[in-house]
XYZ file of C-alpha atoms in Angstrom:
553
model
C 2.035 -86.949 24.261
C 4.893 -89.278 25.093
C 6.889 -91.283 22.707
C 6.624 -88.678 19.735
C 10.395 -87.258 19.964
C 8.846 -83.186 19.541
C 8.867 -81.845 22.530
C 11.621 -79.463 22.889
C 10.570 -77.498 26.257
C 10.950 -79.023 29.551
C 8.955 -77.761 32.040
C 8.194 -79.810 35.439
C 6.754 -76.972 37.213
C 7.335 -76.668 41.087
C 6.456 -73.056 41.290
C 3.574 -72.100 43.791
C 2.171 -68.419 43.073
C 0.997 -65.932 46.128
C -2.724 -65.356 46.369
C -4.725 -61.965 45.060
C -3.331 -60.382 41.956
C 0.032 -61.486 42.386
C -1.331 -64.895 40.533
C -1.650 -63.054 37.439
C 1.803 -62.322 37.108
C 4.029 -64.101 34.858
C 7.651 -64.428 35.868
C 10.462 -63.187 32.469
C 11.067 -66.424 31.161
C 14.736 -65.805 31.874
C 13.996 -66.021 35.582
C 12.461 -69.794 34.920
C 14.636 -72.839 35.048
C 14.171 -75.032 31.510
C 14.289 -77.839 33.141
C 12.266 -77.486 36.901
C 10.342 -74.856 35.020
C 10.430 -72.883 38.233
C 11.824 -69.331 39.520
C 15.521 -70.155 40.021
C 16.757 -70.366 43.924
C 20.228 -70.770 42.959
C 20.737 -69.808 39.388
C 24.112 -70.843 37.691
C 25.782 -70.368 33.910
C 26.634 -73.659 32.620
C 29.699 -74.454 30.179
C 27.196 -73.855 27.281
C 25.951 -70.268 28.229
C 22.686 -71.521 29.501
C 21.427 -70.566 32.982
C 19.930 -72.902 34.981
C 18.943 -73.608 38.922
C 21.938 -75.372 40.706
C 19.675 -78.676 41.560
C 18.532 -79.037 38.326
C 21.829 -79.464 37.011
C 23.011 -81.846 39.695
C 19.686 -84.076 38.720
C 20.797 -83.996 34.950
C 24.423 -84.580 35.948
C 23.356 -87.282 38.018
C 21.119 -89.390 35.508
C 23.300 -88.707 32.701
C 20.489 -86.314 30.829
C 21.091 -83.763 28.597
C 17.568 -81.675 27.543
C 17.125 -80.037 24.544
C 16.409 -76.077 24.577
C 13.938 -74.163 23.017
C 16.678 -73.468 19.939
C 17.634 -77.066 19.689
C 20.796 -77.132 21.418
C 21.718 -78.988 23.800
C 23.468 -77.324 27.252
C 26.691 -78.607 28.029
C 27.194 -79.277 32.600
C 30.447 -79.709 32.445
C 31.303 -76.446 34.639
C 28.981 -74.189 36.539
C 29.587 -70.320 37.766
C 27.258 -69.060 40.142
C 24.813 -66.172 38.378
C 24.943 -63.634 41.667
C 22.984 -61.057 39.771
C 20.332 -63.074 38.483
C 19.394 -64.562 41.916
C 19.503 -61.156 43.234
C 17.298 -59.225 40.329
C 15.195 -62.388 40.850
C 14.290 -62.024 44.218
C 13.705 -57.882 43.452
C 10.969 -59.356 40.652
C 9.458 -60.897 43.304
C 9.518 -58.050 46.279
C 8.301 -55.435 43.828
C 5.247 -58.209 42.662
C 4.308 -59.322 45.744
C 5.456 -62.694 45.314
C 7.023 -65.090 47.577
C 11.000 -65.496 46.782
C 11.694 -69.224 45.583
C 13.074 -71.711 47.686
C 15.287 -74.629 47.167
C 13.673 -77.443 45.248
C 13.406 -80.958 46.533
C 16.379 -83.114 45.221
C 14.162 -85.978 44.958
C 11.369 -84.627 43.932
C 12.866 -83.309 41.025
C 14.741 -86.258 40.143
C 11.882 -88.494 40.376
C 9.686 -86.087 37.944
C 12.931 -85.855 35.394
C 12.862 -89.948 35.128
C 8.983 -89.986 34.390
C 9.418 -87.805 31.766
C 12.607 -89.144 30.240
C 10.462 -92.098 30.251
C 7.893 -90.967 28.958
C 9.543 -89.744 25.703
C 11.778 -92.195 25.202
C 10.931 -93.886 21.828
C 10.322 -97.652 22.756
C 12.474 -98.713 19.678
C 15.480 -97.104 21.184
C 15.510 -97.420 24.579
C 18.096 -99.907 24.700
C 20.350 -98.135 21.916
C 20.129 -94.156 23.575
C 23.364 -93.784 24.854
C 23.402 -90.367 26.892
C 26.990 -90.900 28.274
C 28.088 -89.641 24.699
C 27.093 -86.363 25.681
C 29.063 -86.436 28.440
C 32.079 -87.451 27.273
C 32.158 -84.766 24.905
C 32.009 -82.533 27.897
C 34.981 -84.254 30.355
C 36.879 -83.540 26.476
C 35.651 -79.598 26.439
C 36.772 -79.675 30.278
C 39.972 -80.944 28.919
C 40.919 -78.943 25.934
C 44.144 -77.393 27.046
C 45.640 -80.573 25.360
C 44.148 -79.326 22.188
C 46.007 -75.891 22.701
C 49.060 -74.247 21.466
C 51.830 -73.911 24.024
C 52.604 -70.775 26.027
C 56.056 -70.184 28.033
C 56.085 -66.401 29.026
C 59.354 -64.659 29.313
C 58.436 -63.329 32.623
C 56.863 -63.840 36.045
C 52.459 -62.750 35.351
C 53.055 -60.796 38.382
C 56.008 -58.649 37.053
C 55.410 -54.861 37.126
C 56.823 -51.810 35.253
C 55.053 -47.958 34.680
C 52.669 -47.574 32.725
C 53.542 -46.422 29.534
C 51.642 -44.124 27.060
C 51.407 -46.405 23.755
C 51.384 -50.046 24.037
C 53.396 -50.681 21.665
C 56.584 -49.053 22.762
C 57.327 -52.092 25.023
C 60.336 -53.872 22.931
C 58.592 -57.031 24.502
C 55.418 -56.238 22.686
C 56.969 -56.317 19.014
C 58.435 -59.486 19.595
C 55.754 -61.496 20.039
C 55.329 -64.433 17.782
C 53.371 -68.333 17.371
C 55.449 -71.162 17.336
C 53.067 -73.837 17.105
C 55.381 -76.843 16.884
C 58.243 -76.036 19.432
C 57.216 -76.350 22.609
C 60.130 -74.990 24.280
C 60.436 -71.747 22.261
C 59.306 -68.472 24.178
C 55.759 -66.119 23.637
C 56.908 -63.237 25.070
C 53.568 -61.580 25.680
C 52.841 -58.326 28.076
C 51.184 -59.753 31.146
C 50.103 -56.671 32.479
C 47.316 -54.740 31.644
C 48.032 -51.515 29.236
C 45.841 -49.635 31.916
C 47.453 -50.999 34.991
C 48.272 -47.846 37.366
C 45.932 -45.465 35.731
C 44.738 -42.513 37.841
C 42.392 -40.431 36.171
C 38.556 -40.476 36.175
C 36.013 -39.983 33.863
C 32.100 -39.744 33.508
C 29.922 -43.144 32.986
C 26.189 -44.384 32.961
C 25.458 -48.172 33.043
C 22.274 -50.400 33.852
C 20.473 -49.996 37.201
C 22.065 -53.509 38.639
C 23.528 -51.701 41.304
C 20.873 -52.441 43.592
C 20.870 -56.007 43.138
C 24.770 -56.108 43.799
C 24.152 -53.607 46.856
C 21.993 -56.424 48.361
C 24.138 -59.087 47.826
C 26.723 -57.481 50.145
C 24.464 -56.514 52.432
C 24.067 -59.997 52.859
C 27.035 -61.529 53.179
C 28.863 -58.666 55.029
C 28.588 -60.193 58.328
C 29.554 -63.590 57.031
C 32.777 -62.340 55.361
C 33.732 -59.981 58.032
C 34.064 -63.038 60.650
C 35.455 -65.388 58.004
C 39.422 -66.339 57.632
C 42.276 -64.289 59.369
C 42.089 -61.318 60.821
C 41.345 -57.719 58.575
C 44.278 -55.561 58.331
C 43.743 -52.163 59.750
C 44.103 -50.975 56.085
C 41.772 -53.793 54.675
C 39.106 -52.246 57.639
C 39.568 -48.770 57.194
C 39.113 -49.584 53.252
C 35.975 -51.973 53.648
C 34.251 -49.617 55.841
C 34.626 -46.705 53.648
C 33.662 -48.631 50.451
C 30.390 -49.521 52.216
C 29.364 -46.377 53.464
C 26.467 -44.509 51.958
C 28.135 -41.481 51.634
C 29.483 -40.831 48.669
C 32.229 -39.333 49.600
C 33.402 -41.580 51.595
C 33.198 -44.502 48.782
C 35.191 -42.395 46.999
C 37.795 -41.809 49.315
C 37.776 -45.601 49.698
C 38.580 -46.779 46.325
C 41.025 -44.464 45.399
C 42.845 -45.577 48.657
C 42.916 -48.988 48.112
C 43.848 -48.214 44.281
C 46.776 -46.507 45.690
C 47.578 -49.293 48.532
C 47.175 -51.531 45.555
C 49.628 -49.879 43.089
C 52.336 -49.143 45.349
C 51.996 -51.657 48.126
C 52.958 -55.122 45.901
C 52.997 -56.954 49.201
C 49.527 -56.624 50.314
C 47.162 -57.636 46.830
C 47.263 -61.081 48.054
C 46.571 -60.544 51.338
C 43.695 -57.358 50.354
C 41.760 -59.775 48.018
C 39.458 -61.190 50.572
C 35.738 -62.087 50.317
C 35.137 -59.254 52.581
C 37.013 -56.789 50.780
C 35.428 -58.081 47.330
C 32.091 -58.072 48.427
C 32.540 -54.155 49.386
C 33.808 -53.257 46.075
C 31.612 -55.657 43.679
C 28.875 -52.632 43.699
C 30.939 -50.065 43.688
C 32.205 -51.706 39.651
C 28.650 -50.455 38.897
C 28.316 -47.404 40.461
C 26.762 -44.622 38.968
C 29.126 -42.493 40.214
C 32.205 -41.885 37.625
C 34.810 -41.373 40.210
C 33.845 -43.844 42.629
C 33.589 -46.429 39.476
C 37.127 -45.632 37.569
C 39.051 -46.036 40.894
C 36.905 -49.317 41.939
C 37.824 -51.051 38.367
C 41.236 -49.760 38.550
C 41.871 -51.365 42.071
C 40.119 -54.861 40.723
C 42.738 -54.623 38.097
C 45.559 -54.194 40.511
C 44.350 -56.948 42.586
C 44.370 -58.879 39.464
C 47.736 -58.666 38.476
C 48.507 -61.559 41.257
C 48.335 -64.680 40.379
C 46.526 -66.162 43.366
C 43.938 -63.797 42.959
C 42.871 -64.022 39.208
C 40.349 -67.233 40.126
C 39.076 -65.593 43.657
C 37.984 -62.435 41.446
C 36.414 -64.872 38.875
C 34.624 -67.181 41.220
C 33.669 -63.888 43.097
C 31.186 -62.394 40.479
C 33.037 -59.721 38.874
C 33.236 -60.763 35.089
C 29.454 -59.789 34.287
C 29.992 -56.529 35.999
C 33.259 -55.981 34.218
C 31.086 -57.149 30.754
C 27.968 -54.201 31.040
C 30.702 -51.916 31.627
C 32.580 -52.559 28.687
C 29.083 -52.454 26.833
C 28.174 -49.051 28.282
C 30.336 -47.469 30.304
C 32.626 -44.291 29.635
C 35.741 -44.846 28.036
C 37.893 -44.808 30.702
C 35.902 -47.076 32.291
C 36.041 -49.482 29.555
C 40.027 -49.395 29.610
C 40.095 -50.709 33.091
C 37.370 -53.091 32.475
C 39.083 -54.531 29.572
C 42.333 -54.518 31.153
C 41.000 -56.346 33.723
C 39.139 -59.057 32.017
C 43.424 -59.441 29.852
C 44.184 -59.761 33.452
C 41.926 -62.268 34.252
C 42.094 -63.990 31.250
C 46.223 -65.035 32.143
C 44.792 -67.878 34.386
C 43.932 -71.277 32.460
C 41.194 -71.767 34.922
C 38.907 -68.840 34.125
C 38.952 -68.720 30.457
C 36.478 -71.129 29.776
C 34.123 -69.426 32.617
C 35.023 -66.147 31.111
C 33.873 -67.048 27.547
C 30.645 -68.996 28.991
C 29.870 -65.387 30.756
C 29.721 -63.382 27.173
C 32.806 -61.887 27.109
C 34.025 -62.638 23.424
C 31.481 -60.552 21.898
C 32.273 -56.988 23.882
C 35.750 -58.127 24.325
C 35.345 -58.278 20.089
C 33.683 -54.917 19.880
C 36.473 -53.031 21.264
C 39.035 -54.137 18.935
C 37.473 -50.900 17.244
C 37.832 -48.837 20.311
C 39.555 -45.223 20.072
C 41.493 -46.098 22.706
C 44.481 -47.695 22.024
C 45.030 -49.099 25.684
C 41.333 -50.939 25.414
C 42.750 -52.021 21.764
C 46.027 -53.370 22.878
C 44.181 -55.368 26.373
C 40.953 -56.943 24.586
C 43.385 -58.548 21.673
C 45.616 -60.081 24.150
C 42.574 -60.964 26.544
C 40.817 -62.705 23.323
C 44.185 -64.450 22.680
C 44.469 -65.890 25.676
C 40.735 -67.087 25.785
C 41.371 -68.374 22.354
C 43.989 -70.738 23.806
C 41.383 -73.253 24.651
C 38.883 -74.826 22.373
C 35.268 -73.887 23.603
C 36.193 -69.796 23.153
C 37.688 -70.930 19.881
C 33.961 -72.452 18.773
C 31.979 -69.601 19.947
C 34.510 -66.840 18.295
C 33.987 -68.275 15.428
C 30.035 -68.712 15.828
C 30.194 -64.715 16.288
C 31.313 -64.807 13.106
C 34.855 -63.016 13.863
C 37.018 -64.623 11.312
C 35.746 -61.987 8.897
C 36.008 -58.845 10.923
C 39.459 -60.169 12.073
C 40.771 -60.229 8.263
C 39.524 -57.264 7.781
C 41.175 -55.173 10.970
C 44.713 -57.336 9.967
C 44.482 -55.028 6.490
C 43.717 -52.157 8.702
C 44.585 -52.065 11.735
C 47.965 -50.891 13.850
C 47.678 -54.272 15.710
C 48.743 -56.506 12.962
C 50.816 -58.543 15.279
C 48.102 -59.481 17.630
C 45.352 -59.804 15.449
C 47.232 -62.443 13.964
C 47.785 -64.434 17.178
C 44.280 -64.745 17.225
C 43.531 -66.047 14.152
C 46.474 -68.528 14.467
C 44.772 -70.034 17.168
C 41.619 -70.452 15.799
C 43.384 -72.005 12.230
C 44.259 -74.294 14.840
C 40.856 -76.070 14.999
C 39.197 -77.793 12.456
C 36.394 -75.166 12.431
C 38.701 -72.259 12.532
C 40.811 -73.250 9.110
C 37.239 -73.645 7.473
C 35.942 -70.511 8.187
C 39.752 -68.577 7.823
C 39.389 -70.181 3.989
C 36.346 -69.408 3.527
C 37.051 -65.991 4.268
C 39.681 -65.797 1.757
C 41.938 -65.730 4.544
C 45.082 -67.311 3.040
C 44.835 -64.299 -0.101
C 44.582 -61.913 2.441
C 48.127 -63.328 4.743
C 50.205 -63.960 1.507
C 49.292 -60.363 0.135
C 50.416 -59.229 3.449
C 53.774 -60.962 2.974
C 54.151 -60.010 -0.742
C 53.538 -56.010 -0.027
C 56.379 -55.634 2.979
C 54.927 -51.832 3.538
C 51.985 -53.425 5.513
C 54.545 -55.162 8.043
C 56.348 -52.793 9.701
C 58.819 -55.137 12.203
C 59.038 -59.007 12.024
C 56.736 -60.120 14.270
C 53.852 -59.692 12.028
C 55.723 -61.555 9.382
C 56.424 -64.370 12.062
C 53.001 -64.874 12.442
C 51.615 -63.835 9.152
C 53.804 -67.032 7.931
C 52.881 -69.039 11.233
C 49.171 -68.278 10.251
C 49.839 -70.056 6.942
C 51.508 -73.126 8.199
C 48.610 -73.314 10.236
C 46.128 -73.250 7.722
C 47.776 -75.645 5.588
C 47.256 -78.591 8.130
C 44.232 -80.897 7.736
C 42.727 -78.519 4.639
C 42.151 -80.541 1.423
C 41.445 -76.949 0.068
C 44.816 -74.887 1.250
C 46.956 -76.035 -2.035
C 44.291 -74.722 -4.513
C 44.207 -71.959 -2.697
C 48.062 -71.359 -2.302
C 48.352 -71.560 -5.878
C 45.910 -69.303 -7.127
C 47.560 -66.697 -4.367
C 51.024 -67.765 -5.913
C 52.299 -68.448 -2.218
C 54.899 -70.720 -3.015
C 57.273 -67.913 -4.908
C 56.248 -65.565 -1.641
C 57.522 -68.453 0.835
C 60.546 -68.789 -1.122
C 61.495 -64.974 -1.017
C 60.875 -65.391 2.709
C 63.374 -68.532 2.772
C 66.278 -65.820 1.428
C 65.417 -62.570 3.785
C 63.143 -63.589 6.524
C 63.876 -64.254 10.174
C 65.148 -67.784 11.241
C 61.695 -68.919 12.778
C 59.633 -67.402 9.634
C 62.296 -69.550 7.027
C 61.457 -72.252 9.231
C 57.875 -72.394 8.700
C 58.589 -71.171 5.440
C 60.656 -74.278 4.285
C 57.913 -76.831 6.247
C 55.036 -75.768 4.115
C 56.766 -75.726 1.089
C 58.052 -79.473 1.930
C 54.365 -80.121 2.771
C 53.279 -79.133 -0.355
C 55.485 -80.764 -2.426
C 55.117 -84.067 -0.218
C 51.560 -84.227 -1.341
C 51.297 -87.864 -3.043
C 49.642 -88.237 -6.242
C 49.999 -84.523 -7.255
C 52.266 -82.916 -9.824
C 54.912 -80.397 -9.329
C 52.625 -77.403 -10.692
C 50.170 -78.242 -7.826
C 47.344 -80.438 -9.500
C 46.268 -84.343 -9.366
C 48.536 -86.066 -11.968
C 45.015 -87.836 -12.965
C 46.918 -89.753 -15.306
C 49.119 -91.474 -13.126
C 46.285 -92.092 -10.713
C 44.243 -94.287 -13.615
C 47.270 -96.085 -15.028
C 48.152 -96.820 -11.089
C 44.563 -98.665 -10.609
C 42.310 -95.697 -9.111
C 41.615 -93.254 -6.525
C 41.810 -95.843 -3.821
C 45.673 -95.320 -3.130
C 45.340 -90.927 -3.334
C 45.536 -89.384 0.030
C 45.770 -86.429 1.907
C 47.966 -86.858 5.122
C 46.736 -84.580 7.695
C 49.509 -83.590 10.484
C 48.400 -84.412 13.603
C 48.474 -82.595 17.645
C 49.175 -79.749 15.372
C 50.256 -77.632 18.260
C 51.030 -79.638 20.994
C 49.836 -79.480 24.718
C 48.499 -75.605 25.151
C 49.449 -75.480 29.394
C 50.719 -71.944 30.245
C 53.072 -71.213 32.217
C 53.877 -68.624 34.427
């Protein structure tokens, strides 16, 4: 058993089954911690993706252990969300098999049987050499990424508000926006509002049967939040006790009263977004009901638009909802829902929990959508989660890069599509697979056949892309030369905006700057023999590419 390094399942089982024929049932192995091997009290998502039970991680934080999962990975602690609906769908597994809900595990208990069986598979030859803070430091440097990140200064306040306008694009603010990696004191002037902020129409939708879960979660804490903080507002009341009604009806009449409060009544979103109020309209996101649904996600994206309230709504829940509705809800639902995850996705402090929750991959998906509002909101939302590094690694582990190229030859939103990718050519992993993709053929085609770019921005940040791209890649000059970039970056030098000449005239000086290579682009191999070997040919990579990456607001 021990000492043999194979075992890749954990499984210290504390998990006591009822009597009679509940014994014979087997809980979904999703339900089971992978490290307690128990039904989860408290289940939480971890910075990896991985769910675990709150204790368990606290016992792993705590002795500096990191297990490895079934797939060979290894789960990263660094940040934990609570998992609201798994707890709750838990304990309705339970109920509807007759088995006793889980209760808390014993800290030390668990702890003591972690040690025995770290011990027990530790290989004796490297007990003394194992060094598990490693992992752990690579997780305080996920947790602090943001210095990795390209810098953001928005034009205007994330709480500034205009009408809502009927094509994205006809914002002049919106064809403006470029990347200007180096500079941090040169303005992104990105929308910070939602394209669907302010909608009021309604349409069908069907989604999962979670509903009942959520339902029981504010059941239970209704009585809690009511008594907690300062006093309701008659209109936060009159809302809240609508919203939980079980009429119909009524619901309805709530949420499209506190949309409207919401929309017109600036004043009162901070003061409306209380764990009371939340916890009333959390199961209404999922309702199975079209109106009551449309108006609920169209009030959470009001209430989003505030600053102080993009972490509450995090911390409260609401991304998984607002993820199964983009995966199956009606369109109109999936507007709001992806409006409000753009929302949400403003604040530095819930994009890494917003990319640990599975929001990339949907958020991806409706890049395609036919409507042009959930177009224009899930590129900006997966720009902004692309800011930091840990959404940059798992974009690209969806394999995006690709399907990105691909929808900058095709698609309307040139300009934000490649924000995106700029970002991710920002990592090591991003260039690679941008490259691989034949992504620098695909950007300098763009710039040689004007036609495709229809205003500057997408120039800007077609040529940003590239100067990207061409920073810590041993392969970008081959590349660049068989795409003939050089005579495309010089045309841009004579007619293209000042910051697209500017990034123009760096790469070409980068290029050129290359030591030991000729003017045509290859290794003067000659010179390199008769100067005494390869020793003394480099490639100098530029370094803190793009700066600190802190937005601000």
């Amino acid at each position: 058993m021990g000492g043999n390094g194979k075992h890749r399942r954990w499984k210290i089982s504390f998990y006591h089954r009822s009597s009679g024929s509940a014994a014979d049932k087997q809980p979904p192995k999703e339900f089971v911690c992978p490290v307690s091997g128990s039904l989860m009290f408290d289940p939480v998502v971890v910075s990896s993706g991985q769910t675990f039970d709150r204790v368990s991680v606290d016992v792993c934080r705590e002795l500096g252990f990191v297990p490895v999962m079934e797939d060979g990975s290894r789960p990263e602690f660094g940040a934990v969300f609570p998992n609201l609906a798994m707890k709750q769908t838990i304990f309705k597994w339970c109920d509807s098999s007759g088995i006793e809900h889980p209760s808390k595990p014993d800290y030390g208990s668990l702890k003591a049987a972690v040690l025995t069986k770290m011990e027990s598979e530790r290989p004796p030859s490297s007990s003394s050499s194992r060094s598990p803070p490693d992992i752990r430091f690579s997780e305080r440097e996920l947790l602090r990424g943001m210095a990795e990140n390209p810098p953001v200064i928005f034009s205007h306040a994330a709480t500034e508000l205009n009408p809502r306008v009927n094509h994205f694009y006809s914002s002049s603010s919106e064809e403006s926006v470029v990347v200007v990696p180096p500079s941090p004191l040169t303005p992104l002037p990105l929308t910070t509002r939602p394209a669907c902020y302010s909608a009021s129409t309604s349409s069908s939708s069907s989604l999962t049967e979670i509903t009942d879960a959520i339902e029981t979660i504010t059941q239970q804490n209704s009585s809690s939040d009511a008594g907690a903080g300062a006093a309701s507002s008659p209109e936060e009341e009159e809302v809240v006790r609508k919203m939980r009604s079980v009429d119909i009806a009524l619901q309805e009449e709530g949420t499209i009263n506190l949309r409207k409060l919401t929309r017109t009544r600036e004043d009162m979103r901070v003061s409306l977004c209380t764990q009371n109020l939340l916890s009333a309209l959390r199961p209404l996101i999922v309702s199975r009901y079209s109106v009551v649904q449309t108006n609920a996600i169209a009030s959470l994206v009001n209430l989003s638009l505030e600053k102080p309230n993009k972490v509450t709504i995090v911390r409260s829940g609401f991304v998984p909802l607002l993820i199964d509705v983009m995966k199956s809800g009606s369109d109109e639902s999936q507007e709001h829902a992806t409006g409000a995850l753009f929302s949400l996705a403003l604040e530095d402090e819930n994009k890494m929990a917003i990319g640990v929750l599975g929001a990339l991959q949907p958020l991806m998906h409706e890049l395609r959508s036919e409507s042009e509002r959930t177009r224009h909101d899930s590129a900006l939302a997966l720009y902004h989660l692309t800011l930091i590094q840990s959404n940059r690694v798992k974009l690209i582990k969806l394999n995006a890069v690709p399907t990105l190229l691909t929808m900058v030859k095709s698609s309307e939103a040139v300009s934000r599509i490649l924000l995106i990718l700029c970002n991710l050519a920002a990592c090591t992993e991003g260039r690679s697979a941008v490259l691989d993709a034949n992504g620098v053929g695909i950007l300098v085609g763009m710039l040689r056949e004007e036609s495709e770019l229809d205003s500057e921005a997408p120039r800007e940040n077609c040529v940003a892309a590239l100067y990207a791209l061409s920073h810590g890649s041993m392969r970008f000059k081959g590349l660049a030369k068989e795409a003939r970039l050089v005579e495309v970056l010089k045309d841009v030098e004579v007619r293209g905006s000042q910051r697209a000449r500017e990034k123009a005239k760096r790469i070409l000086q980068m290029m050129k700057s290359r030591r030991g290579e000729d003017d045509d682009g290859e290794i003067d191999w000659e010179g390199v023999m008769e100067s005494g070997g390869l020793s003394r040919t480099r490639y100098r990579v530029g370094t803190n590419l793009l700066g600190s990456n802190s937005t601000n607001f």
